[in-house]
Amino acid sequence: MSTIFAVLLVFVGCCSNVVFLETLVREFPGCGNIVTFAQFAFIALEGFIFETNFGRKKPAIPMSNYVIMVTMFFTVSVINNYALNFNIAMPLHMIFRSGSLIANMILGIIILKKRYSMSKYLSVAMVSLGIFICTIMSAKQVNVGTKGSDDQGVYAFLHWLIGIAMLTFALLMSARMGIFQETLYKQYGKHSKEALFYNHCLPLPGFLLLSSDIYNHCVLFSQSTPVEVPVIGQAVPVLWLYLLLNVITQYVCIRGVFILTTECASLTVTLVVTLRKFISLIISILFFKNPFTAWHWVGTGVVFLGTLIYTEVWTSICTALRGIKKAE
């Protein structure tokens, strides 16, 4: 029952989060920093109360290791959200982040000296190809969609390339963080909820570097159209309401993933998260009418097919079916 509840949390939380995030980004494309700060602050507050018991509970993993992990996590989160300022469409953003399998495999081979089966290499090649197709098609749309002189078109394209470079860096850094977490959990045991709290609490002082941008967006959000909230009977600027809903749905999504990691095998978690990304992508395309060509669909299909092959879901299904037949 708890597994079904966790899956519902992941789908409802993450898919709703995409809607609120894209609404904010469309209104103010540079709002990535305030969104990241709000998410970090909310999850840190919840963890401080319920996980650390107002700071009275000592961490199971040494703080020095958390400092390293948090530096990587903060960098990945800020860069992923800040990349949206560089003309990166939300569908491409989601597809690109689906390439975490590639980064994990490359760094696993280099750092952990891992070796994989041919099906794993095939799946990673498919994911790489799918992301390449979507990226090339999006690059063409940047050129076509830029009106004005050739210089403006070149500037827009270079601006977009910076965003792609940021996403690539964040992808590799995220994979490195995953390997670091894997080694920590082997040494000290799994403490996912504790790690969730410290990953969101310790980076908060880092947002002082982004304080001017966050303050400017606070002012812009406060100037948005007010809407009345039925529960409190007060008028609230609509963008603050969207930000609150974004933060809550992000928390629901993360909590769902946390429950899944404690209740299910990693294969199940990967499959659920992959399906969630696909549904989020469909919502982004249909709800916000984002440009999505036939080639984008081909690229997306190749990415998710490659992901399913990597997780060996087909093998698991066949094994389960054979078990059912033998039982009969």
mmCIF file with all atom_site columns, C-alpha atoms in Angstrom, residues 63-213:
data_model
loop_
_atom_site.group_PDB
_atom_site.id
_atom_site.type_symbol
_atom_site.label_atom_id
_atom_site.label_alt_id
_atom_site.label_comp_id
_atom_site.label_asym_id
_atom_site.label_entity_id
_atom_site.label_seq_id
_atom_site.pdbx_PDB_ins_code
_atom_site.Cartn_x
_atom_site.Cartn_y
_atom_site.Cartn_z
_atom_site.occupancy
_atom_site.B_iso_or_equiv
_atom_site.pdbx_formal_charge
_atom_site.auth_seq_id
_atom_site.auth_comp_id
_atom_site.auth_asym_id
_atom_site.auth_atom_id
_atom_site.pdbx_PDB_model_num
ATOM 1   C CA . MET A 1 63  ? 29.817 16.560 8.313   1.00 0.00 ? 63  MET A CA 1
ATOM 2   C CA . SER A 1 64  ? 32.974 16.865 6.189   1.00 0.00 ? 64  SER A CA 1
ATOM 3   C CA . ASN A 1 65  ? 31.481 14.380 3.699   1.00 0.00 ? 65  ASN A CA 1
ATOM 4   C CA . TYR A 1 66  ? 28.223 16.327 3.627   1.00 0.00 ? 66  TYR A CA 1
ATOM 5   C CA . VAL A 1 67  ? 30.130 19.524 2.816   1.00 0.00 ? 67  VAL A CA 1
ATOM 6   C CA . ILE A 1 68  ? 31.574 17.850 -0.301  1.00 0.00 ? 68  ILE A CA 1
ATOM 7   C CA . MET A 1 69  ? 28.193 16.370 -1.287  1.00 0.00 ? 69  MET A CA 1
ATOM 8   C CA . VAL A 1 70  ? 26.372 19.646 -0.679  1.00 0.00 ? 70  VAL A CA 1
ATOM 9   C CA . THR A 1 71  ? 28.841 21.640 -2.781  1.00 0.00 ? 71  THR A CA 1
ATOM 10  C CA . MET A 1 72  ? 28.102 19.352 -5.726  1.00 0.00 ? 72  MET A CA 1
ATOM 11  C CA . PHE A 1 73  ? 24.336 19.272 -5.082  1.00 0.00 ? 73  PHE A CA 1
ATOM 12  C CA . PHE A 1 74  ? 24.090 23.074 -4.766  1.00 0.00 ? 74  PHE A CA 1
ATOM 13  C CA . THR A 1 75  ? 26.108 23.570 -7.952  1.00 0.00 ? 75  THR A CA 1
ATOM 14  C CA . VAL A 1 76  ? 23.937 21.113 -9.914  1.00 0.00 ? 76  VAL A CA 1
ATOM 15  C CA . SER A 1 77  ? 20.641 22.597 -8.680  1.00 0.00 ? 77  SER A CA 1
ATOM 16  C CA . VAL A 1 78  ? 21.597 26.217 -9.359  1.00 0.00 ? 78  VAL A CA 1
ATOM 17  C CA . ILE A 1 79  ? 23.100 25.516 -12.792 1.00 0.00 ? 79  ILE A CA 1
ATOM 18  C CA . ASN A 1 80  ? 20.126 23.375 -13.901 1.00 0.00 ? 80  ASN A CA 1
ATOM 19  C CA . ASN A 1 81  ? 17.658 26.124 -13.023 1.00 0.00 ? 81  ASN A CA 1
ATOM 20  C CA . TYR A 1 82  ? 19.896 28.952 -14.245 1.00 0.00 ? 82  TYR A CA 1
ATOM 21  C CA . ALA A 1 83  ? 20.263 27.231 -17.652 1.00 0.00 ? 83  ALA A CA 1
ATOM 22  C CA . LEU A 1 84  ? 16.611 28.133 -18.297 1.00 0.00 ? 84  LEU A CA 1
ATOM 23  C CA . ASN A 1 85  ? 17.797 31.769 -18.635 1.00 0.00 ? 85  ASN A CA 1
ATOM 24  C CA . PHE A 1 86  ? 19.714 30.794 -21.787 1.00 0.00 ? 86  PHE A CA 1
ATOM 25  C CA . ASN A 1 87  ? 16.865 30.135 -24.212 1.00 0.00 ? 87  ASN A CA 1
ATOM 26  C CA . ILE A 1 88  ? 16.573 26.461 -23.202 1.00 0.00 ? 88  ILE A CA 1
ATOM 27  C CA . ALA A 1 89  ? 13.027 25.177 -23.822 1.00 0.00 ? 89  ALA A CA 1
ATOM 28  C CA . MET A 1 90  ? 11.496 23.154 -20.989 1.00 0.00 ? 90  MET A CA 1
ATOM 29  C CA . PRO A 1 91  ? 11.038 19.952 -23.105 1.00 0.00 ? 91  PRO A CA 1
ATOM 30  C CA . LEU A 1 92  ? 14.753 20.025 -24.109 1.00 0.00 ? 92  LEU A CA 1
ATOM 31  C CA . HIS A 1 93  ? 15.653 20.692 -20.454 1.00 0.00 ? 93  HIS A CA 1
ATOM 32  C CA . MET A 1 94  ? 13.785 17.553 -19.362 1.00 0.00 ? 94  MET A CA 1
ATOM 33  C CA . ILE A 1 95  ? 15.150 15.383 -22.199 1.00 0.00 ? 95  ILE A CA 1
ATOM 34  C CA . PHE A 1 96  ? 18.707 16.509 -21.498 1.00 0.00 ? 96  PHE A CA 1
ATOM 35  C CA . ARG A 1 97  ? 18.411 15.667 -17.808 1.00 0.00 ? 97  ARG A CA 1
ATOM 36  C CA . SER A 1 98  ? 17.187 12.207 -18.812 1.00 0.00 ? 98  SER A CA 1
ATOM 37  C CA . GLY A 1 99  ? 20.736 11.579 -20.015 1.00 0.00 ? 99  GLY A CA 1
ATOM 38  C CA . SER A 1 100 ? 21.956 10.922 -16.471 1.00 0.00 ? 100 SER A CA 1
ATOM 39  C CA . LEU A 1 101 ? 22.464 7.257  -17.429 1.00 0.00 ? 101 LEU A CA 1
ATOM 40  C CA . ILE A 1 102 ? 25.220 8.239  -19.869 1.00 0.00 ? 102 ILE A CA 1
ATOM 41  C CA . ALA A 1 103 ? 27.041 10.375 -17.334 1.00 0.00 ? 103 ALA A CA 1
ATOM 42  C CA . ASN A 1 104 ? 26.723 7.688  -14.638 1.00 0.00 ? 104 ASN A CA 1
ATOM 43  C CA . MET A 1 105 ? 28.139 5.027  -16.938 1.00 0.00 ? 105 MET A CA 1
ATOM 44  C CA . ILE A 1 106 ? 31.054 7.153  -18.170 1.00 0.00 ? 106 ILE A CA 1
ATOM 45  C CA . LEU A 1 107 ? 32.099 8.182  -14.665 1.00 0.00 ? 107 LEU A CA 1
ATOM 46  C CA . GLY A 1 108 ? 31.463 4.661  -13.338 1.00 0.00 ? 108 GLY A CA 1
ATOM 47  C CA . ILE A 1 109 ? 33.934 3.290  -15.897 1.00 0.00 ? 109 ILE A CA 1
ATOM 48  C CA . ILE A 1 110 ? 36.520 6.025  -15.208 1.00 0.00 ? 110 ILE A CA 1
ATOM 49  C CA . ILE A 1 111 ? 36.269 6.294  -11.402 1.00 0.00 ? 111 ILE A CA 1
ATOM 50  C CA . LEU A 1 112 ? 34.909 2.950  -10.172 1.00 0.00 ? 112 LEU A CA 1
ATOM 51  C CA . LYS A 1 113 ? 36.495 0.877  -13.004 1.00 0.00 ? 113 LYS A CA 1
ATOM 52  C CA . LYS A 1 114 ? 33.115 -0.748 -13.665 1.00 0.00 ? 114 LYS A CA 1
ATOM 53  C CA . ARG A 1 115 ? 32.360 -2.950 -16.660 1.00 0.00 ? 115 ARG A CA 1
ATOM 54  C CA . TYR A 1 116 ? 28.911 -3.325 -18.191 1.00 0.00 ? 116 TYR A CA 1
ATOM 55  C CA . SER A 1 117 ? 27.008 -5.754 -20.421 1.00 0.00 ? 117 SER A CA 1
ATOM 56  C CA . MET A 1 118 ? 26.451 -5.069 -24.121 1.00 0.00 ? 118 MET A CA 1
ATOM 57  C CA . SER A 1 119 ? 22.790 -4.191 -23.447 1.00 0.00 ? 119 SER A CA 1
ATOM 58  C CA . LYS A 1 120 ? 23.963 -1.397 -21.115 1.00 0.00 ? 120 LYS A CA 1
ATOM 59  C CA . TYR A 1 121 ? 26.297 0.035  -23.766 1.00 0.00 ? 121 TYR A CA 1
ATOM 60  C CA . LEU A 1 122 ? 23.508 -0.218 -26.364 1.00 0.00 ? 122 LEU A CA 1
ATOM 61  C CA . SER A 1 123 ? 21.044 1.603  -24.119 1.00 0.00 ? 123 SER A CA 1
ATOM 62  C CA . VAL A 1 124 ? 23.523 4.409  -23.398 1.00 0.00 ? 124 VAL A CA 1
ATOM 63  C CA . ALA A 1 125 ? 24.227 4.785  -27.128 1.00 0.00 ? 125 ALA A CA 1
ATOM 64  C CA . MET A 1 126 ? 20.455 5.076  -27.737 1.00 0.00 ? 126 MET A CA 1
ATOM 65  C CA . VAL A 1 127 ? 20.033 7.691  -24.989 1.00 0.00 ? 127 VAL A CA 1
ATOM 66  C CA . SER A 1 128 ? 22.983 9.664  -26.422 1.00 0.00 ? 128 SER A CA 1
ATOM 67  C CA . LEU A 1 129 ? 21.506 9.499  -29.925 1.00 0.00 ? 129 LEU A CA 1
ATOM 68  C CA . GLY A 1 130 ? 18.062 10.595 -28.703 1.00 0.00 ? 130 GLY A CA 1
ATOM 69  C CA . ILE A 1 131 ? 19.465 13.599 -26.837 1.00 0.00 ? 131 ILE A CA 1
ATOM 70  C CA . PHE A 1 132 ? 21.626 14.501 -29.862 1.00 0.00 ? 132 PHE A CA 1
ATOM 71  C CA . ILE A 1 133 ? 18.569 14.459 -32.182 1.00 0.00 ? 133 ILE A CA 1
ATOM 72  C CA . CYS A 1 134 ? 16.509 16.649 -29.821 1.00 0.00 ? 134 CYS A CA 1
ATOM 73  C CA . THR A 1 135 ? 19.394 19.060 -29.283 1.00 0.00 ? 135 THR A CA 1
ATOM 74  C CA . ILE A 1 136 ? 20.046 19.497 -33.015 1.00 0.00 ? 136 ILE A CA 1
ATOM 75  C CA . MET A 1 137 ? 16.337 20.084 -33.715 1.00 0.00 ? 137 MET A CA 1
ATOM 76  C CA . SER A 1 138 ? 16.152 22.637 -30.899 1.00 0.00 ? 138 SER A CA 1
ATOM 77  C CA . ALA A 1 139 ? 19.255 24.399 -32.260 1.00 0.00 ? 139 ALA A CA 1
ATOM 78  C CA . LYS A 1 140 ? 17.492 24.783 -35.615 1.00 0.00 ? 140 LYS A CA 1
ATOM 79  C CA . GLN A 1 141 ? 14.459 26.272 -33.859 1.00 0.00 ? 141 GLN A CA 1
ATOM 80  C CA . VAL A 1 142 ? 16.687 28.809 -32.089 1.00 0.00 ? 142 VAL A CA 1
ATOM 81  C CA . ASN A 1 143 ? 18.048 29.956 -35.467 1.00 0.00 ? 143 ASN A CA 1
ATOM 82  C CA . VAL A 1 144 ? 14.637 30.013 -37.163 1.00 0.00 ? 144 VAL A CA 1
ATOM 83  C CA . GLY A 1 145 ? 12.883 31.670 -34.213 1.00 0.00 ? 145 GLY A CA 1
ATOM 84  C CA . THR A 1 146 ? 15.353 34.564 -33.970 1.00 0.00 ? 146 THR A CA 1
ATOM 85  C CA . LYS A 1 147 ? 14.124 37.599 -35.864 1.00 0.00 ? 147 LYS A CA 1
ATOM 86  C CA . GLY A 1 148 ? 16.345 40.530 -36.807 1.00 0.00 ? 148 GLY A CA 1
ATOM 87  C CA . SER A 1 149 ? 19.889 40.783 -38.117 1.00 0.00 ? 149 SER A CA 1
ATOM 88  C CA . ASP A 1 150 ? 22.354 37.955 -38.592 1.00 0.00 ? 150 ASP A CA 1
ATOM 89  C CA . ASP A 1 151 ? 24.309 39.260 -35.591 1.00 0.00 ? 151 ASP A CA 1
ATOM 90  C CA . GLN A 1 152 ? 21.234 38.850 -33.388 1.00 0.00 ? 152 GLN A CA 1
ATOM 91  C CA . GLY A 1 153 ? 20.780 35.300 -34.697 1.00 0.00 ? 153 GLY A CA 1
ATOM 92  C CA . VAL A 1 154 ? 24.413 34.420 -33.936 1.00 0.00 ? 154 VAL A CA 1
ATOM 93  C CA . TYR A 1 155 ? 24.119 35.970 -30.462 1.00 0.00 ? 155 TYR A CA 1
ATOM 94  C CA . ALA A 1 156 ? 20.938 33.982 -29.711 1.00 0.00 ? 156 ALA A CA 1
ATOM 95  C CA . PHE A 1 157 ? 22.586 30.761 -30.873 1.00 0.00 ? 157 PHE A CA 1
ATOM 96  C CA . LEU A 1 158 ? 25.724 31.352 -28.783 1.00 0.00 ? 158 LEU A CA 1
ATOM 97  C CA . HIS A 1 159 ? 23.491 32.225 -25.812 1.00 0.00 ? 159 HIS A CA 1
ATOM 98  C CA . TRP A 1 160 ? 21.698 28.898 -26.302 1.00 0.00 ? 160 TRP A CA 1
ATOM 99  C CA . LEU A 1 161 ? 25.037 27.029 -26.581 1.00 0.00 ? 161 LEU A CA 1
ATOM 100 C CA . ILE A 1 162 ? 26.043 28.387 -23.157 1.00 0.00 ? 162 ILE A CA 1
ATOM 101 C CA . GLY A 1 163 ? 22.826 26.891 -21.763 1.00 0.00 ? 163 GLY A CA 1
ATOM 102 C CA . ILE A 1 164 ? 23.649 23.508 -23.349 1.00 0.00 ? 164 ILE A CA 1
ATOM 103 C CA . ALA A 1 165 ? 27.169 23.641 -21.875 1.00 0.00 ? 165 ALA A CA 1
ATOM 104 C CA . MET A 1 166 ? 25.677 24.380 -18.436 1.00 0.00 ? 166 MET A CA 1
ATOM 105 C CA . LEU A 1 167 ? 23.288 21.414 -18.698 1.00 0.00 ? 167 LEU A CA 1
ATOM 106 C CA . THR A 1 168 ? 26.165 19.135 -19.772 1.00 0.00 ? 168 THR A CA 1
ATOM 107 C CA . PHE A 1 169 ? 28.301 20.225 -16.836 1.00 0.00 ? 169 PHE A CA 1
ATOM 108 C CA . ALA A 1 170 ? 25.389 19.761 -14.396 1.00 0.00 ? 170 ALA A CA 1
ATOM 109 C CA . LEU A 1 171 ? 24.733 16.291 -15.828 1.00 0.00 ? 171 LEU A CA 1
ATOM 110 C CA . LEU A 1 172 ? 28.328 15.168 -15.237 1.00 0.00 ? 172 LEU A CA 1
ATOM 111 C CA . MET A 1 173 ? 28.481 16.792 -11.792 1.00 0.00 ? 173 MET A CA 1
ATOM 112 C CA . SER A 1 174 ? 25.215 15.077 -10.804 1.00 0.00 ? 174 SER A CA 1
ATOM 113 C CA . ALA A 1 175 ? 26.635 11.703 -11.864 1.00 0.00 ? 175 ALA A CA 1
ATOM 114 C CA . ARG A 1 176 ? 29.810 12.364 -9.850  1.00 0.00 ? 176 ARG A CA 1
ATOM 115 C CA . MET A 1 177 ? 27.658 13.196 -6.843  1.00 0.00 ? 177 MET A CA 1
ATOM 116 C CA . GLY A 1 178 ? 25.755 9.922  -7.279  1.00 0.00 ? 178 GLY A CA 1
ATOM 117 C CA . ILE A 1 179 ? 29.010 7.945  -7.227  1.00 0.00 ? 179 ILE A CA 1
ATOM 118 C CA . PHE A 1 180 ? 30.148 9.852  -4.131  1.00 0.00 ? 180 PHE A CA 1
ATOM 119 C CA . GLN A 1 181 ? 26.822 9.077  -2.398  1.00 0.00 ? 181 GLN A CA 1
ATOM 120 C CA . GLU A 1 182 ? 27.135 5.410  -3.370  1.00 0.00 ? 182 GLU A CA 1
ATOM 121 C CA . THR A 1 183 ? 30.540 5.134  -1.703  1.00 0.00 ? 183 THR A CA 1
ATOM 122 C CA . LEU A 1 184 ? 29.282 6.988  1.396   1.00 0.00 ? 184 LEU A CA 1
ATOM 123 C CA . TYR A 1 185 ? 26.230 4.735  1.795   1.00 0.00 ? 185 TYR A CA 1
ATOM 124 C CA . LYS A 1 186 ? 28.440 1.628  1.485   1.00 0.00 ? 186 LYS A CA 1
ATOM 125 C CA . GLN A 1 187 ? 30.649 2.934  4.268   1.00 0.00 ? 187 GLN A CA 1
ATOM 126 C CA . TYR A 1 188 ? 28.086 4.432  6.685   1.00 0.00 ? 188 TYR A CA 1
ATOM 127 C CA . GLY A 1 189 ? 24.771 2.830  5.653   1.00 0.00 ? 189 GLY A CA 1
ATOM 128 C CA . LYS A 1 190 ? 21.774 4.433  3.921   1.00 0.00 ? 190 LYS A CA 1
ATOM 129 C CA . HIS A 1 191 ? 20.565 7.674  5.484   1.00 0.00 ? 191 HIS A CA 1
ATOM 130 C CA . SER A 1 192 ? 18.597 9.155  2.604   1.00 0.00 ? 192 SER A CA 1
ATOM 131 C CA . LYS A 1 193 ? 16.365 11.462 4.668   1.00 0.00 ? 193 LYS A CA 1
ATOM 132 C CA . GLU A 1 194 ? 19.328 12.818 6.619   1.00 0.00 ? 194 GLU A CA 1
ATOM 133 C CA . ALA A 1 195 ? 21.192 13.435 3.349   1.00 0.00 ? 195 ALA A CA 1
ATOM 134 C CA . LEU A 1 196 ? 18.104 15.183 1.945   1.00 0.00 ? 196 LEU A CA 1
ATOM 135 C CA . PHE A 1 197 ? 18.090 17.610 4.877   1.00 0.00 ? 197 PHE A CA 1
ATOM 136 C CA . TYR A 1 198 ? 21.819 18.439 4.819   1.00 0.00 ? 198 TYR A CA 1
ATOM 137 C CA . ASN A 1 199 ? 21.832 18.740 1.023   1.00 0.00 ? 199 ASN A CA 1
ATOM 138 C CA . HIS A 1 200 ? 19.200 21.477 1.318   1.00 0.00 ? 200 HIS A CA 1
ATOM 139 C CA . CYS A 1 201 ? 20.238 23.111 4.609   1.00 0.00 ? 201 CYS A CA 1
ATOM 140 C CA . LEU A 1 202 ? 24.007 23.557 4.278   1.00 0.00 ? 202 LEU A CA 1
ATOM 141 C CA . PRO A 1 203 ? 23.878 25.363 0.871   1.00 0.00 ? 203 PRO A CA 1
ATOM 142 C CA . LEU A 1 204 ? 21.501 28.095 2.133   1.00 0.00 ? 204 LEU A CA 1
ATOM 143 C CA . PRO A 1 205 ? 24.341 30.588 2.914   1.00 0.00 ? 205 PRO A CA 1
ATOM 144 C CA . GLY A 1 206 ? 25.471 30.161 -0.698  1.00 0.00 ? 206 GLY A CA 1
ATOM 145 C CA . PHE A 1 207 ? 22.327 31.954 -1.851  1.00 0.00 ? 207 PHE A CA 1
ATOM 146 C CA . LEU A 1 208 ? 23.790 35.177 -0.404  1.00 0.00 ? 208 LEU A CA 1
ATOM 147 C CA . LEU A 1 209 ? 25.847 35.279 -3.614  1.00 0.00 ? 209 LEU A CA 1
ATOM 148 C CA . LEU A 1 210 ? 22.547 35.375 -5.526  1.00 0.00 ? 210 LEU A CA 1
ATOM 149 C CA . SER A 1 211 ? 20.734 37.669 -3.074  1.00 0.00 ? 211 SER A CA 1
ATOM 150 C CA . SER A 1 212 ? 20.404 40.653 -5.422  1.00 0.00 ? 212 SER A CA 1
ATOM 151 C CA . ASP A 1 213 ? 18.831 38.520 -8.153  1.00 0.00 ? 213 ASP A CA 1
#
